[in-house]
Amino acid sequence: MIRLRNPAPAIRIGMSQIEQHIAVPYAFPVAFTRDLFGAGDEALSRYLAETGPLRPHPLLIYVDDGLARAWPRLERVMADWTAAHADLVDLAAPPIRVPGGERAKDGFGVVESVLADIERHGLCRQSMVLIAGGGAVLDAVGLGAALAHRGLRQIRVPSTVLAQDDSGVGVKNGINLFGKKNFAGAFAPPAAVFCDLDLLDTLEDRDWIAGTAEAFKVAVIKDRAFLDWLVEATPAVVARDREVMAGLVRRAAALHVEHIATSGDPFETGAARPLDFGHWSAHRIEAMTDHELRHGEAVAIGMALDCEYAAAIGLITGVERDLVIDALEAMTLPVWHRVLDRTHPSGRRGVLDGLREFREHLGGELCVTLPDGLGRKVEVHEMDEALVLAAIDRLRARALARAG
Ligand SMILES: NC(=O)c1ccc[n+]([C@@H]2O[C@H](COP(=O)([O-])OP(=O)(O)OC[C@H]3O[C@@H](n4cnc5c(N)ncnc54)[C@H](O)[C@@H]3O)[C@@H](O)[C@H]2O)c1
Ligand SMILES: [Zn+2]
């Protein structure tokens, strides 16, 4: 169960002031299960039986079309499950498919169609939207559900490694706009999250691996023991060992959830973004490759870049830098992409725009999380562009040496 705390300091602005203090305790379960809609698994029915206020809960179901293709019986199984639990849920329409992958987040299209569905089927504020899919579909449908009636209850069924170990257990959603990642979005904690580990079996190798980048991310900045575990577990993960992957997903999810619950800033009002280690460049790299790269792949490159940089300014040793970058490569994650060399007509390196965008997003002051040793972090407020370019040079040299 994740509980969010957000202490707001009182500010005196004048003599005649009405003090407003709103404390909103928020808790939601994150369950790990297998065969969520199978006869033996009661996680979902138990949750629905214990949550209010309507019974049966009016419900719409959204399914990532990549997930639906990989599990051709899934929509039928879901519809049958809701029919068998008519005392708990009232399915307003057959499960609705959403384009999977980053195209789900390309502007407001999916958000608008979710709003239209909710209006057409007469769902109220207390109704539920169950979203099964990868991080992109969760983000886009989640934003639609958060906007209708100022927020319906959202049940997430994340179906990729990344969605289970990071995005699906968090409190944010969003879509891409103006060529910028997650430009429009909202903080909207889910009502509940059910990670069905079986769903991961059908992921393409690429998506099976990409989500591990977010596990490395939390390990490098928060948990050295987990980093060592990841290094050890890598061959089994690459060989698609589902039990080892289940361990990775649970532990990374727990670290993400713990950070959100205990950092004191679940809705990111301050500037620090520890969970965005490696992300200032990753978001730019994703946009520059026209989303040819998965988010996790871009994060791996972003972390390699920031590890080179952290070593250059003495935050980590060369040995520690190589440990992380070698571990990412052993996991078959990319640590280089040719767009790092792309320049504007002015000659300025395009990826550096990521620093400006990140600063803009944070509210003027740059705040980049870097490793401070392994398993610890530090926030820096300046990035020396010449050193960033030198870090890119080192990554290119590494890639060339590897290519032979
Ligand atoms: N909201 C947050 O806090 C947060 C955090 C991290 C990342 N994100 C976002 O998450 C997105 C990336 O998510 P992702 O890595 O899950 O990729 P994704 O959502 O793009 O999915 C990758 C592919 O997997 C397919 N797929 C989904 N489940 C499947 C299954 N079980 N079997 C086979 N195919 C399946 C999808 O259709 C898609 O083609 C990015 O947009 C990123 O910005 C959000
Ligand atoms: Zn991320």
Tab-separated table of C-alpha atoms and ligand atoms in Angstrom:
chain	number	residue	atom	x	y	z
A	1	MET	CA	0.000	0.000	0.000
A	2	ILE	CA	1.478	3.357	-0.979
A	3	ARG	CA	0.614	6.387	1.183
A	4	LEU	CA	1.388	9.881	-0.077
A	5	ARG	CA	2.452	12.754	2.160
A	6	ASN	CA	2.702	16.322	0.970
A	7	PRO	CA	3.365	18.768	3.805
A	8	ALA	CA	2.608	22.316	2.633
A	9	PRO	CA	4.335	25.153	4.498
A	10	ALA	CA	2.125	28.066	5.641
A	11	ILE	CA	3.012	31.398	4.052
A	12	ARG	CA	2.065	34.774	5.544
A	13	ILE	CA	1.108	37.179	2.791
A	14	GLY	CA	-0.872	39.850	4.642
A	15	MET	CA	-2.683	40.965	7.764
A	16	SER	CA	-6.100	39.801	6.664
A	17	GLN	CA	-5.506	36.251	5.677
A	18	ILE	CA	-7.551	33.101	5.873
A	19	GLU	CA	-5.247	30.169	6.475
A	20	GLN	CA	-6.044	27.193	4.269
A	21	HIS	CA	-4.585	23.839	5.087
A	22	ILE	CA	-5.734	20.856	3.129
A	23	ALA	CA	-4.279	17.496	4.006
A	24	VAL	CA	-5.175	14.787	1.543
A	25	PRO	CA	-4.038	11.380	2.693
A	26	TYR	CA	-3.968	9.081	-0.285
A	27	ALA	CA	-3.330	5.365	-0.342
A	28	PHE	CA	-3.461	2.822	-3.139
A	29	PRO	CA	-2.470	-0.832	-3.353
A	30	VAL	CA	0.161	-2.066	-5.815
A	31	ALA	CA	-0.409	-5.797	-6.215
A	32	PHE	CA	1.826	-8.284	-8.023
A	33	THR	CA	-0.013	-11.259	-9.329
A	34	ARG	CA	-0.289	-13.740	-12.178
A	35	ASP	CA	-3.311	-14.568	-14.310
A	36	LEU	CA	-5.235	-11.565	-12.967
A	37	PHE	CA	-8.504	-12.505	-14.653
A	38	GLY	CA	-8.111	-16.244	-14.009
A	39	ALA	CA	-10.400	-18.255	-11.769
A	40	GLY	CA	-7.833	-18.630	-9.003
A	41	ASP	CA	-6.828	-14.997	-8.643
A	42	GLU	CA	-9.044	-12.960	-6.367
A	43	ALA	CA	-6.904	-9.828	-6.077
A	44	LEU	CA	-9.151	-7.719	-8.291
A	45	SER	CA	-12.485	-8.976	-6.945
A	46	ARG	CA	-11.314	-8.509	-3.362
A	47	TYR	CA	-10.304	-4.943	-4.126
A	48	LEU	CA	-13.589	-4.142	-5.889
A	49	ALA	CA	-15.618	-5.661	-3.065
A	50	GLU	CA	-13.867	-3.498	-0.499
A	51	THR	CA	-13.851	-0.167	-2.287
A	52	GLY	CA	-16.735	2.252	-2.529
A	53	PRO	CA	-19.024	3.924	-2.900
A	54	LEU	CA	-20.987	2.407	-5.814
A	55	ARG	CA	-21.766	-1.269	-6.199
A	56	PRO	CA	-21.620	-2.489	-8.882
A	57	HIS	CA	-18.932	-0.048	-10.070
A	58	PRO	CA	-19.701	1.433	-13.504
A	59	LEU	CA	-16.630	0.515	-15.560
A	60	LEU	CA	-14.897	1.079	-18.886
A	61	ILE	CA	-11.911	-1.030	-19.906
A	62	TYR	CA	-9.130	0.160	-22.215
A	63	VAL	CA	-6.636	-2.241	-23.769
A	64	ASP	CA	-3.330	-1.444	-25.501
A	65	ASP	CA	-3.679	-2.880	-29.028
A	66	GLY	CA	-0.174	-4.404	-28.868
A	67	LEU	CA	-1.216	-6.229	-25.714
A	68	ALA	CA	-4.513	-7.293	-27.312
A	69	ARG	CA	-2.690	-8.691	-30.348
A	70	ALA	CA	-0.258	-10.606	-28.157
A	71	TRP	CA	-3.101	-11.986	-26.016
A	72	PRO	CA	-5.948	-12.535	-28.531
A	73	ARG	CA	-8.301	-13.903	-25.870
A	74	LEU	CA	-7.684	-11.162	-23.330
A	75	GLU	CA	-10.631	-8.890	-24.177
A	76	ARG	CA	-12.998	-11.876	-24.145
A	77	VAL	CA	-11.571	-13.057	-20.824
A	78	MET	CA	-11.978	-9.567	-19.355
A	79	ALA	CA	-15.574	-9.263	-20.563
A	80	ASP	CA	-16.383	-12.747	-19.214
A	81	TRP	CA	-14.769	-11.846	-15.885
A	82	THR	CA	-16.903	-8.732	-15.565
A	83	ALA	CA	-20.042	-10.739	-16.450
A	84	ALA	CA	-19.151	-13.286	-13.772
A	85	HIS	CA	-18.692	-10.450	-11.270
A	86	ALA	CA	-21.821	-8.481	-12.117
A	87	ASP	CA	-22.364	-7.795	-8.425
A	88	LEU	CA	-19.066	-5.849	-8.411
A	89	VAL	CA	-18.798	-4.211	-11.837
A	90	ASP	CA	-21.110	-2.981	-14.533
A	91	LEU	CA	-19.177	-2.935	-17.800
A	92	ALA	CA	-20.595	-0.049	-19.841
A	93	ALA	CA	-19.145	-1.210	-23.184
A	94	PRO	CA	-16.934	-3.993	-24.551
A	95	PRO	CA	-13.197	-3.388	-23.889
A	96	ILE	CA	-11.932	-0.497	-26.026
A	97	ARG	CA	-8.639	-0.728	-27.933
A	98	VAL	CA	-6.070	2.055	-27.897
A	99	PRO	CA	-3.088	2.292	-30.266
A	100	GLY	CA	-0.090	0.988	-28.330
A	101	GLY	CA	3.270	2.693	-28.040
A	102	GLU	CA	4.238	6.328	-28.203
A	103	ARG	CA	1.613	7.162	-30.863
A	104	ALA	CA	-0.968	6.937	-28.043
A	105	LYS	CA	0.672	10.046	-26.590
A	106	ASP	CA	0.898	11.980	-29.866
A	107	GLY	CA	-1.342	14.950	-29.009
A	108	PHE	CA	-4.827	14.883	-27.520
A	109	GLY	CA	-6.428	12.236	-29.806
A	110	VAL	CA	-6.632	9.401	-27.268
A	111	VAL	CA	-7.476	11.789	-24.433
A	112	GLU	CA	-10.423	13.205	-26.390
A	113	SER	CA	-11.728	9.788	-27.354
A	114	VAL	CA	-11.595	8.675	-23.700
A	115	LEU	CA	-13.530	11.790	-22.673
A	116	ALA	CA	-16.094	11.104	-25.411
A	117	ASP	CA	-16.494	7.469	-24.279
A	118	ILE	CA	-17.001	8.519	-20.662
A	119	GLU	CA	-19.602	11.079	-21.702
A	120	ARG	CA	-21.391	8.724	-24.125
A	121	HIS	CA	-21.656	5.922	-21.601
A	122	GLY	CA	-22.774	8.233	-18.820
A	123	LEU	CA	-19.988	7.377	-16.379
A	124	CYS	CA	-19.906	9.444	-13.206
A	125	ARG	CA	-17.087	10.615	-10.951
A	126	GLN	CA	-17.280	7.455	-8.874
A	127	SER	CA	-17.015	5.190	-11.907
A	128	MET	CA	-13.892	3.276	-12.769
A	129	VAL	CA	-11.613	3.095	-15.764
A	130	LEU	CA	-9.418	0.006	-15.991
A	131	ILE	CA	-6.405	0.529	-18.261
A	132	ALA	CA	-4.318	-2.434	-19.422
A	133	GLY	CA	-1.198	-1.618	-21.389
A	134	GLY	CA	2.278	-0.196	-21.672
A	135	GLY	CA	3.428	3.083	-20.174
A	136	ALA	CA	2.303	5.114	-23.171
A	137	VAL	CA	-1.298	3.860	-23.087
A	138	LEU	CA	-1.447	4.238	-19.295
A	139	ASP	CA	-0.233	7.828	-19.645
A	140	ALA	CA	-2.673	8.841	-22.395
A	141	VAL	CA	-5.824	7.060	-21.211
A	142	GLY	CA	-4.921	8.011	-17.634
A	143	LEU	CA	-4.917	11.679	-18.591
A	144	GLY	CA	-8.359	11.333	-20.200
A	145	ALA	CA	-9.694	9.575	-17.098
A	146	ALA	CA	-8.142	12.263	-14.873
A	147	LEU	CA	-9.887	15.046	-16.792
A	148	ALA	CA	-13.418	13.628	-17.021
A	149	HIS	CA	-15.491	14.894	-14.105
A	150	ARG	CA	-12.124	16.059	-12.658
A	151	GLY	CA	-11.002	12.500	-12.256
A	152	LEU	CA	-12.481	9.006	-12.355
A	153	ARG	CA	-11.037	6.149	-10.323
A	154	GLN	CA	-8.245	4.598	-12.273
A	155	ILE	CA	-7.286	0.947	-12.056
A	156	ARG	CA	-4.030	0.262	-13.832
A	157	VAL	CA	-2.960	-3.075	-15.229
A	158	PRO	CA	0.549	-2.305	-16.511
A	159	SER	CA	1.657	-4.812	-19.150
A	160	THR	CA	5.305	-3.991	-19.894
A	161	VAL	CA	8.408	-4.238	-17.727
A	162	LEU	CA	8.732	-0.459	-17.700
A	163	ALA	CA	5.081	0.079	-16.823
A	164	GLN	CA	5.280	-2.436	-13.964
A	165	ASP	CA	8.621	-1.390	-12.523
A	166	ASP	CA	8.130	2.375	-12.881
A	167	SER	CA	5.453	4.278	-14.787
A	168	GLY	CA	2.362	2.302	-13.801
A	169	VAL	CA	3.040	2.477	-10.070
A	170	GLY	CA	3.557	6.254	-10.048
A	171	VAL	CA	1.228	9.235	-9.832
A	172	LYS	CA	1.703	10.956	-13.189
A	173	ASN	CA	0.265	10.775	-16.662
A	174	GLY	CA	0.838	12.837	-19.783
A	175	ILE	CA	0.999	13.232	-23.533
A	176	ASN	CA	3.535	14.744	-25.921
A	177	LEU	CA	2.869	18.189	-27.401
A	178	PHE	CA	4.887	20.762	-29.373
A	179	GLY	CA	7.564	18.113	-29.960
A	180	LYS	CA	8.133	17.893	-26.202
A	181	LYS	CA	7.749	14.763	-24.079
A	182	ASN	CA	4.954	14.864	-21.515
A	183	PHE	CA	4.307	18.558	-22.126
A	184	ALA	CA	0.650	18.155	-21.120
A	185	GLY	CA	-0.281	16.000	-18.177
A	186	ALA	CA	-1.525	15.845	-14.638
A	187	PHE	CA	-0.779	14.263	-11.306
A	188	ALA	CA	-3.471	11.674	-10.764
A	189	PRO	CA	-2.707	8.781	-8.417
A	190	PRO	CA	-4.344	5.502	-9.402
A	191	ALA	CA	-7.025	3.894	-7.259
A	192	ALA	CA	-5.161	0.595	-7.506
A	193	VAL	CA	-2.440	-1.091	-9.569
A	194	PHE	CA	-2.398	-4.770	-10.517
A	195	CYS	CA	0.840	-5.963	-12.082
A	196	ASP	CA	0.086	-9.254	-13.815
A	197	LEU	CA	3.568	-10.679	-14.305
A	198	ASP	CA	2.298	-13.247	-16.850
A	199	LEU	CA	1.566	-10.434	-19.299
A	200	LEU	CA	5.308	-9.798	-19.657
A	201	ASP	CA	5.797	-13.176	-21.372
A	202	THR	CA	4.713	-11.876	-24.780
A	203	LEU	CA	6.846	-8.731	-24.853
A	204	GLU	CA	9.268	-8.384	-27.731
A	205	ASP	CA	12.846	-8.822	-26.497
A	206	ARG	CA	13.311	-5.126	-26.987
A	207	ASP	CA	10.531	-4.175	-24.555
A	208	TRP	CA	11.484	-6.937	-22.126
A	209	ILE	CA	14.930	-5.302	-21.876
A	210	ALA	CA	14.029	-1.595	-22.225
A	211	GLY	CA	12.140	-1.491	-18.929
A	212	THR	CA	15.194	-2.703	-17.024
A	213	ALA	CA	16.778	0.729	-17.608
A	214	GLU	CA	14.472	2.230	-14.968
A	215	ALA	CA	15.604	-0.474	-12.524
A	216	PHE	CA	19.238	0.504	-13.132
A	217	LYS	CA	18.189	4.122	-12.654
A	218	VAL	CA	16.803	3.679	-9.132
A	219	ALA	CA	19.616	1.288	-8.226
A	220	VAL	CA	22.392	3.688	-9.256
A	221	ILE	CA	20.984	6.613	-7.276
A	222	LYS	CA	19.416	4.777	-4.338
A	223	ASP	CA	20.471	1.199	-3.767
A	224	ARG	CA	23.959	-0.165	-4.359
A	225	ALA	CA	22.952	-3.670	-3.247
A	226	PHE	CA	20.223	-3.710	-5.890
A	227	LEU	CA	22.754	-2.593	-8.510
A	228	ASP	CA	25.007	-5.529	-7.599
A	229	TRP	CA	21.964	-7.814	-7.765
A	230	LEU	CA	21.119	-6.470	-11.223
A	231	VAL	CA	24.645	-7.115	-12.490
A	232	GLU	CA	24.405	-10.680	-11.211
A	233	ALA	CA	20.885	-11.171	-12.602
A	234	THR	CA	21.629	-9.776	-16.063
A	235	PRO	CA	22.432	-13.050	-17.908
A	236	ALA	CA	19.205	-14.625	-16.607
A	237	VAL	CA	17.164	-11.562	-17.557
A	238	VAL	CA	18.666	-11.517	-21.056
A	239	ALA	CA	17.819	-15.240	-21.328
A	240	ARG	CA	14.209	-14.304	-20.431
A	241	ASP	CA	14.035	-15.944	-17.030
A	242	ARG	CA	10.559	-14.916	-15.868
A	243	GLU	CA	11.180	-15.483	-12.135
A	244	VAL	CA	14.314	-13.351	-12.132
A	245	MET	CA	12.452	-10.671	-14.092
A	246	ALA	CA	9.629	-10.829	-11.539
A	247	GLY	CA	12.200	-10.122	-8.818
A	248	LEU	CA	13.629	-7.200	-10.762
A	249	VAL	CA	10.217	-5.681	-11.410
A	250	ARG	CA	9.068	-5.958	-7.792
A	251	ARG	CA	12.221	-4.483	-6.341
A	252	ALA	CA	12.400	-1.572	-8.790
A	253	ALA	CA	8.683	-0.854	-8.326
A	254	ALA	CA	9.135	-0.890	-4.547
A	255	LEU	CA	11.962	1.654	-4.799
A	256	HIS	CA	9.891	3.939	-7.045
A	257	VAL	CA	6.855	3.668	-4.781
A	258	GLU	CA	8.936	4.253	-1.666
A	259	HIS	CA	10.453	7.375	-3.164
A	260	ILE	CA	7.066	8.812	-4.119
A	261	ALA	CA	5.619	8.021	-0.701
A	262	THR	CA	8.487	9.216	1.467
A	263	SER	CA	10.286	11.974	-0.444
A	264	GLY	CA	7.823	14.549	0.899
A	265	ASP	CA	7.199	15.826	-2.631
A	266	PRO	CA	4.943	13.339	-4.425
A	267	PHE	CA	3.549	16.014	-6.733
A	268	GLU	CA	6.947	17.478	-7.614
A	269	THR	CA	6.432	21.024	-6.397
A	270	GLY	CA	10.157	21.402	-5.682
A	271	ALA	CA	12.939	21.320	-8.246
A	272	ALA	CA	14.620	18.025	-7.322
A	273	ARG	CA	13.712	15.088	-9.585
A	274	PRO	CA	15.779	12.137	-8.433
A	275	LEU	CA	13.687	9.714	-10.450
A	276	ASP	CA	14.667	11.675	-13.551
A	277	PHE	CA	18.339	10.657	-13.383
A	278	GLY	CA	19.442	10.295	-17.010
A	279	HIS	CA	16.230	11.854	-18.274
A	280	TRP	CA	17.225	15.399	-19.264
A	281	SER	CA	18.872	13.978	-22.388
A	282	ALA	CA	16.635	10.903	-22.682
A	283	HIS	CA	13.503	12.936	-23.359
A	284	ARG	CA	15.333	14.959	-26.027
A	285	ILE	CA	16.851	11.810	-27.572
A	286	GLU	CA	13.380	10.233	-27.799
A	287	ALA	CA	12.030	13.273	-29.629
A	288	MET	CA	15.127	13.550	-31.871
A	289	THR	CA	14.756	9.914	-32.961
A	290	ASP	CA	11.056	10.511	-33.608
A	291	HIS	CA	10.386	7.945	-30.882
A	292	GLU	CA	12.224	5.245	-32.801
A	293	LEU	CA	13.853	4.529	-29.445
A	294	ARG	CA	11.834	3.210	-26.536
A	295	HIS	CA	11.771	5.408	-23.443
A	296	GLY	CA	13.865	2.871	-21.513
A	297	GLU	CA	16.462	2.711	-24.291
A	298	ALA	CA	16.803	6.492	-24.295
A	299	VAL	CA	17.111	6.456	-20.495
A	300	ALA	CA	19.978	3.948	-20.752
A	301	ILE	CA	21.837	6.306	-23.111
A	302	GLY	CA	21.026	9.261	-20.843
A	303	MET	CA	22.396	7.437	-17.798
A	304	ALA	CA	25.575	6.438	-19.643
A	305	LEU	CA	26.054	10.085	-20.608
A	306	ASP	CA	25.466	11.325	-17.061
A	307	CYS	CA	27.797	8.658	-15.646
A	308	GLU	CA	30.554	9.821	-17.997
A	309	TYR	CA	29.835	13.358	-16.837
A	310	ALA	CA	29.740	12.394	-13.146
A	311	ALA	CA	33.118	10.678	-13.536
A	312	ALA	CA	34.539	13.757	-15.270
A	313	ILE	CA	33.605	15.989	-12.321
A	314	GLY	CA	34.794	13.468	-9.750
A	315	LEU	CA	31.448	12.291	-8.338
A	316	ILE	CA	32.144	8.684	-9.256
A	317	THR	CA	35.392	6.927	-10.111
A	318	GLY	CA	36.259	5.622	-13.557
A	319	VAL	CA	35.780	2.114	-12.185
A	320	GLU	CA	32.273	2.959	-10.960
A	321	ARG	CA	31.413	4.598	-14.292
A	322	ASP	CA	32.586	1.530	-16.207
A	323	LEU	CA	30.684	-0.763	-13.865
A	324	VAL	CA	27.403	0.997	-14.715
A	325	ILE	CA	27.995	1.394	-18.439
A	326	ASP	CA	29.267	-2.183	-18.807
A	327	ALA	CA	26.218	-3.399	-16.867
A	328	LEU	CA	23.858	-1.522	-19.201
A	329	GLU	CA	25.633	-3.008	-22.216
A	330	ALA	CA	25.557	-6.498	-20.715
A	331	MET	CA	21.799	-6.041	-20.356
A	332	THR	CA	21.859	-5.307	-24.135
A	333	LEU	CA	20.671	-1.752	-23.512
A	334	PRO	CA	22.015	0.914	-25.898
A	335	VAL	CA	24.541	3.418	-24.543
A	336	TRP	CA	25.014	5.349	-27.754
A	337	HIS	CA	22.877	6.749	-30.574
A	338	ARG	CA	23.979	8.738	-33.597
A	339	VAL	CA	21.545	11.605	-32.778
A	340	LEU	CA	23.964	12.572	-30.000
A	341	ASP	CA	26.106	13.942	-32.835
A	342	ARG	CA	23.287	15.829	-34.569
A	343	THR	CA	23.768	19.586	-34.698
A	344	HIS	CA	21.585	22.609	-35.419
A	345	PRO	CA	22.520	24.754	-38.451
A	346	SER	CA	24.257	27.009	-35.899
A	347	GLY	CA	26.603	24.123	-35.118
A	348	ARG	CA	25.211	23.689	-31.614
A	349	ARG	CA	24.640	20.080	-30.564
A	350	GLY	CA	20.906	19.332	-30.554
A	351	VAL	CA	20.856	17.169	-27.431
A	352	LEU	CA	21.956	20.176	-25.362
A	353	ASP	CA	18.430	21.568	-25.915
A	354	GLY	CA	17.423	18.950	-23.373
A	355	LEU	CA	19.164	20.960	-20.650
A	356	ARG	CA	17.232	24.090	-21.605
A	357	GLU	CA	13.925	22.212	-21.766
A	358	PHE	CA	14.572	20.549	-18.412
A	359	ARG	CA	15.439	23.893	-16.817
A	360	GLU	CA	12.288	25.425	-18.331
A	361	HIS	CA	10.160	22.532	-17.059
A	362	LEU	CA	11.585	22.826	-13.543
A	363	GLY	CA	10.866	26.539	-13.312
A	364	GLY	CA	14.093	28.303	-14.174
A	365	GLU	CA	16.691	26.624	-12.036
A	366	LEU	CA	18.375	23.546	-13.392
A	367	CYS	CA	18.450	20.572	-11.042
A	368	VAL	CA	20.035	17.418	-12.425
A	369	THR	CA	20.421	14.294	-10.303
A	370	LEU	CA	23.773	12.556	-10.656
A	371	PRO	CA	25.273	9.562	-8.847
A	372	ASP	CA	27.477	10.456	-5.896
A	373	GLY	CA	29.311	7.201	-5.567
A	374	LEU	CA	27.054	4.275	-6.491
A	375	GLY	CA	23.731	3.925	-4.656
A	376	ARG	CA	23.748	7.598	-3.632
A	377	LYS	CA	22.787	10.770	-5.430
A	378	VAL	CA	23.467	14.459	-5.502
A	379	GLU	CA	21.666	17.349	-7.195
A	380	VAL	CA	23.733	19.684	-9.364
A	381	HIS	CA	22.470	23.036	-10.625
A	382	GLU	CA	24.831	23.516	-13.496
A	383	MET	CA	25.993	21.277	-16.300
A	384	ASP	CA	29.187	22.313	-18.069
A	385	GLU	CA	28.319	21.951	-21.774
A	386	ALA	CA	31.930	21.384	-22.791
A	387	LEU	CA	32.093	18.456	-20.377
A	388	VAL	CA	28.782	17.103	-21.697
A	389	LEU	CA	30.252	17.181	-25.217
A	390	ALA	CA	33.389	15.445	-23.955
A	391	ALA	CA	31.173	12.794	-22.340
A	392	ILE	CA	29.468	12.272	-25.717
A	393	ASP	CA	32.918	11.890	-27.320
A	394	ARG	CA	33.760	9.153	-24.846
A	395	LEU	CA	30.488	7.310	-25.507
A	396	ARG	CA	31.105	7.506	-29.266
A	397	ALA	CA	34.648	6.186	-28.841
A	398	ARG	CA	33.301	3.362	-26.694
A	399	ALA	CA	30.684	2.488	-29.354
A	400	LEU	CA	33.289	2.556	-32.147
A	401	ALA	CA	35.664	0.362	-30.167
A	402	ARG	CA	32.857	-2.091	-29.536
A	403	ALA	CA	31.873	-2.166	-33.194
A	404	GLY	CA	35.490	-3.159	-33.878
B	1	LIG	N1	3.881	8.475	-15.969
B	1	LIG	C1	5.094	8.203	-15.567
B	1	LIG	O1	5.445	8.439	-14.405
B	1	LIG	C2	6.071	7.577	-16.517
B	1	LIG	C3	7.295	7.072	-16.034
B	1	LIG	C4	8.164	6.446	-16.933
B	1	LIG	C5	7.815	6.335	-18.270
B	1	LIG	N2	6.619	6.848	-18.700
B	1	LIG	C6	6.221	6.735	-20.111
B	1	LIG	O2	6.016	5.371	-20.456
B	1	LIG	C7	6.167	5.233	-21.875
B	1	LIG	C8	6.963	3.993	-22.193
B	1	LIG	O3	6.280	2.862	-21.754
B	1	LIG	P1	6.669	1.376	-22.196
B	1	LIG	O4	8.130	1.196	-22.078
B	1	LIG	O5	5.753	0.486	-21.485
B	1	LIG	O6	6.436	1.355	-23.769
B	1	LIG	P2	5.103	1.444	-24.633
B	1	LIG	O7	3.932	1.819	-23.850
B	1	LIG	O8	5.486	2.296	-25.790
B	1	LIG	O9	4.900	-0.074	-25.118
B	1	LIG	C9	5.850	-0.711	-25.957
B	1	LIG	C10	5.178	-1.694	-26.915
B	1	LIG	O10	4.739	-2.839	-26.198
B	1	LIG	C11	3.409	-3.205	-26.607
B	1	LIG	N3	2.877	-4.015	-25.510
B	1	LIG	C12	2.357	-3.601	-24.318
B	1	LIG	N4	2.129	-4.664	-23.519
B	1	LIG	C13	2.491	-5.774	-24.217
B	1	LIG	C14	2.537	-7.175	-23.909
B	1	LIG	N5	2.222	-7.628	-22.684
B	1	LIG	N6	2.958	-8.049	-24.867
B	1	LIG	C15	3.370	-7.571	-26.081
B	1	LIG	N7	3.383	-6.257	-26.417
B	1	LIG	C16	2.961	-5.368	-25.487
B	1	LIG	C17	2.772	-1.887	-26.899
B	1	LIG	O11	1.664	-2.013	-27.761
B	1	LIG	C18	3.923	-1.134	-27.569
B	1	LIG	O12	3.972	-1.444	-28.938
B	1	LIG	C19	6.837	6.515	-22.356
B	1	LIG	O13	5.902	7.302	-23.018
B	1	LIG	C20	7.283	7.187	-21.081
B	1	LIG	O14	7.338	8.579	-21.196
B	1	LIG	C21	5.752	7.455	-17.845
B	2	ZN	ZN	11.632	7.225	-17.206
